[in-house]
PDB file of C-alpha atoms in Angstrom:
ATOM      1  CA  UNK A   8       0.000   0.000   0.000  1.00 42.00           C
ATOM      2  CA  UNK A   9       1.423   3.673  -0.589  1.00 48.00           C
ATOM      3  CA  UNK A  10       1.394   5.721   2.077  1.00 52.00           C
ATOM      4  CA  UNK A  11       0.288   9.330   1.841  1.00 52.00           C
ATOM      5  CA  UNK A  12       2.703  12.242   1.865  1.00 46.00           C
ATOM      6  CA  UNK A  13       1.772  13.359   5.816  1.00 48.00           C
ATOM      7  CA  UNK A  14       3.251  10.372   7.226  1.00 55.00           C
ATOM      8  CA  UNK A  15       6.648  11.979   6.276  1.00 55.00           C
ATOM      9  CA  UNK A  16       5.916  15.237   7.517  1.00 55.00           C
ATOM     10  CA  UNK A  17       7.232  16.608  10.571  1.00 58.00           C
ATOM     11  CA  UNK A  18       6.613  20.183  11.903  1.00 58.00           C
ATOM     12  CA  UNK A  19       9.409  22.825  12.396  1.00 61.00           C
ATOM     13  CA  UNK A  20       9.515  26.231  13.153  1.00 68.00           C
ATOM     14  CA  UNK A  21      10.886  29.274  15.132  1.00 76.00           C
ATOM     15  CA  UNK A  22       8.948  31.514  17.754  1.00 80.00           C
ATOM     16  CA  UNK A  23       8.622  34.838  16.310  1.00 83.00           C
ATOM     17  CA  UNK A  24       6.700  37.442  18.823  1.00 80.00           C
ATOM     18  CA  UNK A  25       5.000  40.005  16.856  1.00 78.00           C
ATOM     19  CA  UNK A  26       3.379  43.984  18.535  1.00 75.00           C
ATOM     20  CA  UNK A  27       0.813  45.626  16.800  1.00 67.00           C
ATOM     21  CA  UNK A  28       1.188  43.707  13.229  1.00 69.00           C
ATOM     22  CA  UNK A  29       5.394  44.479  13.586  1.00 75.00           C
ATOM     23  CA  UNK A  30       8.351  42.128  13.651  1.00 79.00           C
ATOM     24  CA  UNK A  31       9.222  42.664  17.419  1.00 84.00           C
ATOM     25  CA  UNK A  32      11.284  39.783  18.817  1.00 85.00           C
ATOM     26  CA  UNK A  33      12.392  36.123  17.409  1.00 86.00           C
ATOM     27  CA  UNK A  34      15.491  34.124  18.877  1.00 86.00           C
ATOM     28  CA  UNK A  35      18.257  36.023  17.321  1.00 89.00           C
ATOM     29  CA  UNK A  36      16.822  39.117  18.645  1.00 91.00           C
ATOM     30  CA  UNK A  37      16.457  37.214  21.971  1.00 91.00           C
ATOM     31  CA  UNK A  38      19.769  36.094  21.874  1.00 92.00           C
ATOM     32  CA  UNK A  39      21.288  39.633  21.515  1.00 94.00           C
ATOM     33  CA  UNK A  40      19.249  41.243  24.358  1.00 93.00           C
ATOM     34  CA  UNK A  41      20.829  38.020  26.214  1.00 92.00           C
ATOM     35  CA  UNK A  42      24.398  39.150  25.713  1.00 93.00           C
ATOM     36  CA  UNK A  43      23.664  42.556  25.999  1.00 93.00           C
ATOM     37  CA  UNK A  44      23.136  41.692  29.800  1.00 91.00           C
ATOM     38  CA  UNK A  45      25.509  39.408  29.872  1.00 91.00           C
ATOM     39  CA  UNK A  46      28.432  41.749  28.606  1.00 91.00           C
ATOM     40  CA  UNK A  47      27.290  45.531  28.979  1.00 89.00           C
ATOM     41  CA  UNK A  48      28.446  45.935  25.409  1.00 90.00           C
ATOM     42  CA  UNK A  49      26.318  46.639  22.347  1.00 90.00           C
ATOM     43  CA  UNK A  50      29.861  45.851  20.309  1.00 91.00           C
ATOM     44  CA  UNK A  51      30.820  43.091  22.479  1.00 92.00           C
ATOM     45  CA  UNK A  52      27.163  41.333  21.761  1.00 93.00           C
ATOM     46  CA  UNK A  53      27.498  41.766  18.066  1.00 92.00           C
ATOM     47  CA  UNK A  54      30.933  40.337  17.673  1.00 92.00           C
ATOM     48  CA  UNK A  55      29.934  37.365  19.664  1.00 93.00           C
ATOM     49  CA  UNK A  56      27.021  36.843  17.497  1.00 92.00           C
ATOM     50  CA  UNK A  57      28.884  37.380  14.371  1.00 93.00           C
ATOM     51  CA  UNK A  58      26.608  40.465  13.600  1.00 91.00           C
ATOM     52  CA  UNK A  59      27.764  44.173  12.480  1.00 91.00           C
ATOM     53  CA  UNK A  60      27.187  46.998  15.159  1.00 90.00           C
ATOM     54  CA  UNK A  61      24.856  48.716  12.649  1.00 90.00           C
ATOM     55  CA  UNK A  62      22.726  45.250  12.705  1.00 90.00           C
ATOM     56  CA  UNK A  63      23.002  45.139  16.216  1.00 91.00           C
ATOM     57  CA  UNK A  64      21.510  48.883  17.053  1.00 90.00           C
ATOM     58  CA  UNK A  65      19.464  48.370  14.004  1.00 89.00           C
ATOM     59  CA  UNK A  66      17.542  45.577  15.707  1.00 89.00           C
ATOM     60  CA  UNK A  67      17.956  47.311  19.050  1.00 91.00           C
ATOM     61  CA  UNK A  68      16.258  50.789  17.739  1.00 89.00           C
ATOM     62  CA  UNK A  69      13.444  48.893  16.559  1.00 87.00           C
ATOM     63  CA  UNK A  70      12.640  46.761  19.293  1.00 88.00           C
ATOM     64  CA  UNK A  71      12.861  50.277  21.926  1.00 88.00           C
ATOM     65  CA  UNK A  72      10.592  52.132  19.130  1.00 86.00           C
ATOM     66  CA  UNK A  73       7.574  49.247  19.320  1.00 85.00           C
ATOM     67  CA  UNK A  74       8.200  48.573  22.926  1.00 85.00           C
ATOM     68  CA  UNK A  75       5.905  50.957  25.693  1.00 82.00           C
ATOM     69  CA  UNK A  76       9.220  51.058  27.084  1.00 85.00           C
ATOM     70  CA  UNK A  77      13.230  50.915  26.366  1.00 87.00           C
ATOM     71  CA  UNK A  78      14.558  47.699  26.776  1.00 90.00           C
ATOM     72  CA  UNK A  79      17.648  48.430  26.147  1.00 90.00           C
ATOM     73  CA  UNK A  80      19.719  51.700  27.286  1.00 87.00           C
ATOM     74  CA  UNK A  81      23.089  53.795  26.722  1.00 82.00           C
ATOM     75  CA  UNK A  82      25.080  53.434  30.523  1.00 75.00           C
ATOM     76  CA  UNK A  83      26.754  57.075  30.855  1.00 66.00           C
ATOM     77  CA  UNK A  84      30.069  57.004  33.539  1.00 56.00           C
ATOM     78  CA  UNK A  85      31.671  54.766  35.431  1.00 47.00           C
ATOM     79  CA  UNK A  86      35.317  53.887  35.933  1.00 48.00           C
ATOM     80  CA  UNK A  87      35.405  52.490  32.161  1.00 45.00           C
ATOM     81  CA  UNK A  88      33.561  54.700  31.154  1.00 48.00           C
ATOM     82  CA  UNK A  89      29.773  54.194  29.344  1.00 58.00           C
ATOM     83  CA  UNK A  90      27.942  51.459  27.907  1.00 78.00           C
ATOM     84  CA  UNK A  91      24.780  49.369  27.237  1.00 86.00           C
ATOM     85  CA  UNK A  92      22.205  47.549  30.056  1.00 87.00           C
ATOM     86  CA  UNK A  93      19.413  46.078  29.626  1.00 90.00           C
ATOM     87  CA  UNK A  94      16.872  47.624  31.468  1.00 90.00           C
ATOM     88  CA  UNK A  95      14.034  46.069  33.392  1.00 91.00           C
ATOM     89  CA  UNK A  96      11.629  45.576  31.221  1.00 91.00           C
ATOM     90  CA  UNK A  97      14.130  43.952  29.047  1.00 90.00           C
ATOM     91  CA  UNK A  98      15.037  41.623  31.364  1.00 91.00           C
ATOM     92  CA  UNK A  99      11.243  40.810  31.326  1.00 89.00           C
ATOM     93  CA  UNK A 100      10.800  40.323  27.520  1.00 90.00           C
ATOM     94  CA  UNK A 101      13.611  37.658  27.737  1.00 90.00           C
ATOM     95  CA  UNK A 102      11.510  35.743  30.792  1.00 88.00           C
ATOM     96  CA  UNK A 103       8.501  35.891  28.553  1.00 87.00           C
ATOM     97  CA  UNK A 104       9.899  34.957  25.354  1.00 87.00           C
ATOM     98  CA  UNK A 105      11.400  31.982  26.895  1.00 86.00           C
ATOM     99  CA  UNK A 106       8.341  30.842  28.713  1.00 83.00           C
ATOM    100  CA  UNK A 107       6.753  31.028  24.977  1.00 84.00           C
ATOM    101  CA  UNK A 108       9.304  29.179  23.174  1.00 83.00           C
ATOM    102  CA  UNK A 109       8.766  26.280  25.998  1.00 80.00           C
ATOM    103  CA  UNK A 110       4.994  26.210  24.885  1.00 78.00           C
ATOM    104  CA  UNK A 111       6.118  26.540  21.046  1.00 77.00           C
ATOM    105  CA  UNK A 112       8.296  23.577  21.163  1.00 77.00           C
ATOM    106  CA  UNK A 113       5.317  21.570  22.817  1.00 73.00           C
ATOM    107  CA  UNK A 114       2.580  22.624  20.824  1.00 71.00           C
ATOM    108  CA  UNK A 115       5.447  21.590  17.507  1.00 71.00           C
ATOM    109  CA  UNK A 116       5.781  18.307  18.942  1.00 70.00           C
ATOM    110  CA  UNK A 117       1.479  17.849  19.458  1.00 62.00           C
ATOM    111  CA  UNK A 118       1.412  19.118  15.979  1.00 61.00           C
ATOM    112  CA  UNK A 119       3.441  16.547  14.692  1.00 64.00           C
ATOM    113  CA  UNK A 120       1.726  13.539  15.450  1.00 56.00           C
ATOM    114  CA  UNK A 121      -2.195  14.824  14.708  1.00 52.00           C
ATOM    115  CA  UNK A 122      -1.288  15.529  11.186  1.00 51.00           C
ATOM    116  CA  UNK A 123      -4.062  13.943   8.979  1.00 45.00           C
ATOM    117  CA  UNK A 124      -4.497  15.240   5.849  1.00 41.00           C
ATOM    118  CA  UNK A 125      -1.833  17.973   4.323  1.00 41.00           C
ATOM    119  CA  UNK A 126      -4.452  20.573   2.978  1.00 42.00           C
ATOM    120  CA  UNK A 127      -5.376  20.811   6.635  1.00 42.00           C
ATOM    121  CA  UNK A 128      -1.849  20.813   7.440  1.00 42.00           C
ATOM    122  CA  UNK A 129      -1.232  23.412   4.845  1.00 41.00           C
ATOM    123  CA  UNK A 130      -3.479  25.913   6.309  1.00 40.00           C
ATOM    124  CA  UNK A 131      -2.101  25.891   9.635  1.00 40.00           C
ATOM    125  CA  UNK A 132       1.264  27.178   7.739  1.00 41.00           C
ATOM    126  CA  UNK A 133      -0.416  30.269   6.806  1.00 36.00           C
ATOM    127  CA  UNK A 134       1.911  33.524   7.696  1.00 30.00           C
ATOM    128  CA  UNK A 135       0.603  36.689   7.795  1.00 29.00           C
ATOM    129  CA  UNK A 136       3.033  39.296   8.020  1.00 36.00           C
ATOM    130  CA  UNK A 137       3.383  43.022   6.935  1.00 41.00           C
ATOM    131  CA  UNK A 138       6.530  44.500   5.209  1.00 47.00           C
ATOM    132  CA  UNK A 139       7.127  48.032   5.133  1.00 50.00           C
ATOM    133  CA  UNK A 140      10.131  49.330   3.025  1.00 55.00           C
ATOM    134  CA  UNK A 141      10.083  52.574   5.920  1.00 65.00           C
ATOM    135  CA  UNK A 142      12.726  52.665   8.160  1.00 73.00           C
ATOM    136  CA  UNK A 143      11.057  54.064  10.887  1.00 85.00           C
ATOM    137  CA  UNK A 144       8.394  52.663  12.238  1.00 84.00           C
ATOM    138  CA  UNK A 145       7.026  55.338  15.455  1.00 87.00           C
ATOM    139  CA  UNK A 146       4.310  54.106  18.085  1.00 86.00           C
ATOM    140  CA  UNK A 147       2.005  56.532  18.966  1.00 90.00           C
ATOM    141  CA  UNK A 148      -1.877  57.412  19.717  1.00 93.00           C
ATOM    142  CA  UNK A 149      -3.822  59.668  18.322  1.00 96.00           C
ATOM    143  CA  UNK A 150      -4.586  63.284  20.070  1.00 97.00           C
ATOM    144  CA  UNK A 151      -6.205  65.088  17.233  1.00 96.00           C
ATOM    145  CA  UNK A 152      -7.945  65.208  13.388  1.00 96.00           C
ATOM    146  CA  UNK A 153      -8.580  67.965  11.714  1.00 95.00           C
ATOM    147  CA  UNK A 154     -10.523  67.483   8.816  1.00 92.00           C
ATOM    148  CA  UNK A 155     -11.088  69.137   5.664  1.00 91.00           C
ATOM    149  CA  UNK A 156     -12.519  69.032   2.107  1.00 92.00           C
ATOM    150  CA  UNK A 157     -10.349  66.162   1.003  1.00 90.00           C
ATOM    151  CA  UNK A 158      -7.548  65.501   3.638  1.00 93.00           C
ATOM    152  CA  UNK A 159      -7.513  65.264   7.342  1.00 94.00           C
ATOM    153  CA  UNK A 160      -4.365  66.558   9.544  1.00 95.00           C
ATOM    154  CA  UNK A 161      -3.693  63.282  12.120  1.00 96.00           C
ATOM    155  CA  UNK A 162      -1.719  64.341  15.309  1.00 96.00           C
ATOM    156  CA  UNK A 163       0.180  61.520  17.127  1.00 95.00           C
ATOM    157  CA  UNK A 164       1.924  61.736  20.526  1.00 93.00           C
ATOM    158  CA  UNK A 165       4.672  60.116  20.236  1.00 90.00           C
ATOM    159  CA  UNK A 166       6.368  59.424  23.944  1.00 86.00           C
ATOM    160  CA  UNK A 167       5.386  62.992  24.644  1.00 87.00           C
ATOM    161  CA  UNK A 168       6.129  64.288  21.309  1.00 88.00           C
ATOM    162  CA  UNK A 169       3.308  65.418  18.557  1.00 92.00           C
ATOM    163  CA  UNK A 170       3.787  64.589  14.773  1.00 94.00           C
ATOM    164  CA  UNK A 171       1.359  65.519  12.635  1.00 96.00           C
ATOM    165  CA  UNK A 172       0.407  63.804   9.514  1.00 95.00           C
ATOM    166  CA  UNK A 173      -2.092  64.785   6.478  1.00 94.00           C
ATOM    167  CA  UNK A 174      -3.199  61.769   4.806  1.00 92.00           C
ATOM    168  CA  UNK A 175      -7.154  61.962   3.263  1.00 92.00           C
ATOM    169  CA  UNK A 176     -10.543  61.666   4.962  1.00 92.00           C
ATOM    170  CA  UNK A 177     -10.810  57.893   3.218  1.00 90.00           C
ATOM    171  CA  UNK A 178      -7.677  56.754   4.951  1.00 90.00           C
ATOM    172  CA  UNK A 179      -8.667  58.267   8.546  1.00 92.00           C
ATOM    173  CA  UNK A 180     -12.182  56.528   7.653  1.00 91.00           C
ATOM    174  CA  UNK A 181     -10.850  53.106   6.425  1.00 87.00           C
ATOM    175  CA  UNK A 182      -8.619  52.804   9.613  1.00 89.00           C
ATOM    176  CA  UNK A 183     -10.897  53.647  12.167  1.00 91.00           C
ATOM    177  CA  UNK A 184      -8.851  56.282  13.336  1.00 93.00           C
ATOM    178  CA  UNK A 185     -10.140  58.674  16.142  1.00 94.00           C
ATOM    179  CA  UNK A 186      -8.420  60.261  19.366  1.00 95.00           C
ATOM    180  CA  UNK A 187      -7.079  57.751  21.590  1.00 94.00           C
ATOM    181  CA  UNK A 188      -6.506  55.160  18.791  1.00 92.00           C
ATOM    182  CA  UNK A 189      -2.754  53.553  18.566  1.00 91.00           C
ATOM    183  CA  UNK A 190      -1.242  53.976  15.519  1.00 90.00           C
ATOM    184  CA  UNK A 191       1.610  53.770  13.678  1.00 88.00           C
ATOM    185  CA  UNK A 192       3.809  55.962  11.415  1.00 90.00           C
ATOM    186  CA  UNK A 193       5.972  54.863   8.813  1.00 89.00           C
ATOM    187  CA  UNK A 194       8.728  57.352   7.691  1.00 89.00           C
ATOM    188  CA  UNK A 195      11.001  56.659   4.832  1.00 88.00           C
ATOM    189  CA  UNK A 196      15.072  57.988   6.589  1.00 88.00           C
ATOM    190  CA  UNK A 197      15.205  60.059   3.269  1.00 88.00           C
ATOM    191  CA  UNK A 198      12.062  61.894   4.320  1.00 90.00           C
ATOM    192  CA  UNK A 199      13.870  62.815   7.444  1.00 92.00           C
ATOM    193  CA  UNK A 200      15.583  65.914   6.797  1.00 90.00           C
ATOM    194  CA  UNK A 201      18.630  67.329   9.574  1.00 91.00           C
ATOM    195  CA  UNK A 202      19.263  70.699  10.463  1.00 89.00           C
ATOM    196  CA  UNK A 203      21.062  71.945  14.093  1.00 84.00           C
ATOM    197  CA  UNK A 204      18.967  72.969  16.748  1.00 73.00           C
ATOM    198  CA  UNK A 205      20.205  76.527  16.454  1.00 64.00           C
ATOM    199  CA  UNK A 206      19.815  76.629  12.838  1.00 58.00           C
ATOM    200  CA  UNK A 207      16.778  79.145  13.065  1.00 60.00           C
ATOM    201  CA  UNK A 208      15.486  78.325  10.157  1.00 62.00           C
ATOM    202  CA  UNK A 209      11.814  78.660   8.969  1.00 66.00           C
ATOM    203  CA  UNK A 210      10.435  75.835   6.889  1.00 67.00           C
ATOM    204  CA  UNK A 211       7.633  74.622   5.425  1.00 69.00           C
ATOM    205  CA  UNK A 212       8.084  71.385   7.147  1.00 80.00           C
ATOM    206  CA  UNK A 213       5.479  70.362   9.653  1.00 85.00           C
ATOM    207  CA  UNK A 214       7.425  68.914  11.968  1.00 92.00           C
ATOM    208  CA  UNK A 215      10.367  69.572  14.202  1.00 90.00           C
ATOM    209  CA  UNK A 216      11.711  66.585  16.251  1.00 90.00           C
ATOM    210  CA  UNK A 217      14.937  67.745  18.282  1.00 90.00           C
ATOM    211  CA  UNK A 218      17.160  64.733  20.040  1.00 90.00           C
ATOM    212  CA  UNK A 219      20.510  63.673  20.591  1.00 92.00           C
ATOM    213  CA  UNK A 220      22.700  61.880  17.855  1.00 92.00           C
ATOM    214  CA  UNK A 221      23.035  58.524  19.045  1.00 88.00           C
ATOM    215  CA  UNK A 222      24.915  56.794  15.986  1.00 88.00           C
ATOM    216  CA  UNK A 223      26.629  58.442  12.866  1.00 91.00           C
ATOM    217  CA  UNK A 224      27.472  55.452  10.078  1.00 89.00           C
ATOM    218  CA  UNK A 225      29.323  56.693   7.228  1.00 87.00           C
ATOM    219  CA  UNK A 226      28.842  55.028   3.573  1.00 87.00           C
ATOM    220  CA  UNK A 227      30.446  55.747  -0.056  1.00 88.00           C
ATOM    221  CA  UNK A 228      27.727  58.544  -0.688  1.00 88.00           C
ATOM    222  CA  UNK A 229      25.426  58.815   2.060  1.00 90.00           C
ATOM    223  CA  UNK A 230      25.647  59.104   5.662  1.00 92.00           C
ATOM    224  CA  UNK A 231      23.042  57.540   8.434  1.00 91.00           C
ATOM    225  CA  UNK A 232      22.465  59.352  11.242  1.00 92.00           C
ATOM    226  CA  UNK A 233      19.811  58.015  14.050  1.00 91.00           C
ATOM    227  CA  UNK A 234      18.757  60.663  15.988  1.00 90.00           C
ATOM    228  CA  UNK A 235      17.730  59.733  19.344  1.00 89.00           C
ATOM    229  CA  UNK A 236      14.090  62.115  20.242  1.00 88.00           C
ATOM    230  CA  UNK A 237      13.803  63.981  23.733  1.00 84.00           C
ATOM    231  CA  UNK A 238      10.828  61.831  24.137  1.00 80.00           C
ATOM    232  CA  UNK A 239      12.720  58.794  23.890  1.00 81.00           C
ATOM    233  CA  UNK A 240      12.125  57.573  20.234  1.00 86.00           C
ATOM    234  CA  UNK A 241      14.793  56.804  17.523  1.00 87.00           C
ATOM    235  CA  UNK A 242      14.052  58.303  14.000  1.00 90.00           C
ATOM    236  CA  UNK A 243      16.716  57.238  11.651  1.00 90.00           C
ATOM    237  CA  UNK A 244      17.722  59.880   8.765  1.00 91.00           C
ATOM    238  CA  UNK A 245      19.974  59.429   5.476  1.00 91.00           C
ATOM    239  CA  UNK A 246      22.021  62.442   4.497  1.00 91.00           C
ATOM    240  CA  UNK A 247      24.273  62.881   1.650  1.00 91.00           C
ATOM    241  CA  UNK A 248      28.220  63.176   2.677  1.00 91.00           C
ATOM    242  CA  UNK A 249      28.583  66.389   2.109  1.00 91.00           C
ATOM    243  CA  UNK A 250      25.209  67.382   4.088  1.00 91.00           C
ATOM    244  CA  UNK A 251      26.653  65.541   7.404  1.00 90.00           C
ATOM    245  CA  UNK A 252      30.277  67.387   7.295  1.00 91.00           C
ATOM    246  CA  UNK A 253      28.422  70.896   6.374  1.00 90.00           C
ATOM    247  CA  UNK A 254      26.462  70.544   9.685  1.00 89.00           C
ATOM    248  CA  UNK A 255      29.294  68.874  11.432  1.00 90.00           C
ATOM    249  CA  UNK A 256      26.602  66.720  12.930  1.00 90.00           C
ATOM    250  CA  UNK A 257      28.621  64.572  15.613  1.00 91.00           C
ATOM    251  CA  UNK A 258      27.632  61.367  17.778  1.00 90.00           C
ATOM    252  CA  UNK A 259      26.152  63.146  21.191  1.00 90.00           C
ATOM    253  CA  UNK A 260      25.470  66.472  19.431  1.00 91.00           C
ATOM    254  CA  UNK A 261      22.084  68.004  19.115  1.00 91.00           C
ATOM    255  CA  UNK A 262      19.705  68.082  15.807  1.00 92.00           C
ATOM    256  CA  UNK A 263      16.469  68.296  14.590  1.00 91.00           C
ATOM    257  CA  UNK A 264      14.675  66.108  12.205  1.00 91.00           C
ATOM    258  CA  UNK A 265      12.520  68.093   9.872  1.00 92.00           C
ATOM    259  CA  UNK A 266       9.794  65.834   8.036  1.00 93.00           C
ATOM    260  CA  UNK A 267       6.816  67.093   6.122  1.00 92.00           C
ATOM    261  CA  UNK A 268       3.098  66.138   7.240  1.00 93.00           C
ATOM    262  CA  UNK A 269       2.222  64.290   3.582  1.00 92.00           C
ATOM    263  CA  UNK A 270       5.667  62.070   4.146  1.00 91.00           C
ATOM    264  CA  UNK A 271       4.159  60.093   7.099  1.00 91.00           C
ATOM    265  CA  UNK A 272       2.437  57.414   6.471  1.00 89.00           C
ATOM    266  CA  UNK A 273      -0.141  55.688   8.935  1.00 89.00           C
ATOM    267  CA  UNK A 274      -0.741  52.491   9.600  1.00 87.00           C
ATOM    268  CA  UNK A 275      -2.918  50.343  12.855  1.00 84.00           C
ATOM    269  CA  UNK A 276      -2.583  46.925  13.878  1.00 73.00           C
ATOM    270  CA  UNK A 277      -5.412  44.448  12.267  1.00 58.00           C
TER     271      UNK A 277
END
């Protein structure tokens, strides 16, 4: 008798903890928060892991920008001077994630043997997932809309700090949005543009987000500068070269990150 093609099959598969419809945390992530604590080096965690620093703040950025809180934190001082901690809430995500995984691995090993027919088994497989080509992604809620004939003006507070966005009366209608609704926005870094805090310059540009430079990473042509908000977000901008020495932005110096209201794009979880 042939058997059928389940009898072969065996499940596999990774824990991947999504917020709000966003890649948030899977094992490598995991695994770098994990040396993180373990070393009090953002550099030391990446070399370890075989990851660039870029990858490793990368991945850090974004998990602090989802997260209702930082998980991870620049350490000012000290004998050796700074570095990274985790903070507590971090410490927490890594409890949680493991407790998960244990439960993951189980409900893999249930799945496995109550396979009966692969079209059911297909289904299960099902991933839905969102990819955004923005680099930032900002969490916020909604404080204000302001509409008009064809657009709306959206104000989000984001960790204390309002960005406004104009996107049309459809959109706010087709995403339910309304004060005290969490949303996202989605900036592209070569939307973001830089100026210094004591440029004084007058703009047409909606908004003016002022914050410490937290990382400068030169390339060939362009230069990427995340910009580290007063209210605690990180907005990630891409300069030209030239633009970064004519400012003479430098890592701990102040800036502002001037974006225009029709650049943002919003977005709510499902």
């Amino acid at each position: 008798m042939t058997e059928s093609i389940e009898q072969d099959l065996a499940t596999s598969g990774t824990l991947r903890l999504d917020m709000k419809d966003h890649r948030f945390v899977g094992h490598g992530r995991i695994d770098l928060l994990r040396r993180i604590g373990e070393t009090g080096s953002i550099s030391q965690a990446a070399r370890s892991m075989g990851m660039s620093y870029k990858q490793a703040w990368d991945s850090v950025d974004a998990m602090n920008n989802l997260s209702a809180q930082a998980l991870v934190r620049r350490r000012t001082g000290g004998r050796h001077g700074g570095g990274t901690e985790l903070t507590d809430e971090g410490r927490r995500l890594i409890a949680v994630y493991e407790a998960a995984e244990r439960e993951h691995r189980r409900f893999l090993e249930r799945l496995s043997h109550s396979i009966k027919d692969f079209d059911r088994f297909e289904s299960l497989l099902g991933v839905l997932n969102m990819k955004v080509s923005a680099r930032n992604h900002l969490r916020g809620r909604v404080t204000e809309i302001k509409a008009g004939a064809v657009n709306a003006e959206v104000t989000l507070d984001i960790n204390g700090t309002p960005l406004v966005a104009i996107i049309t009366n459809e959109s706010v209608q087709s995403l339910g949005l309304e004060p005290g609704i969490e949303a996202f926005a989605l900036i592209k870094s070569s939307f973001v543009i830089l100026a210094t805090e004591d440029g004084g310059l007058r703009t047409s540009a909606r908004n003016r987000l002022c914050g410490t430079i937290e990382r400068i990473t030169n390339g060939s042509v362009n230069t990427e500068v995340v910009l580290a908000l007063d209210g605690g977000a990180r907005l990630t901008a891409m300069v030209t070269n030239d633009s970064a020495q004519d400012l003479e932005l430098v890592e701990n110096g102040r800036a502002c990150a001037l974006i225009k209201a029709p650049h943002i794009i919003l977005a709510v979880s499902g």
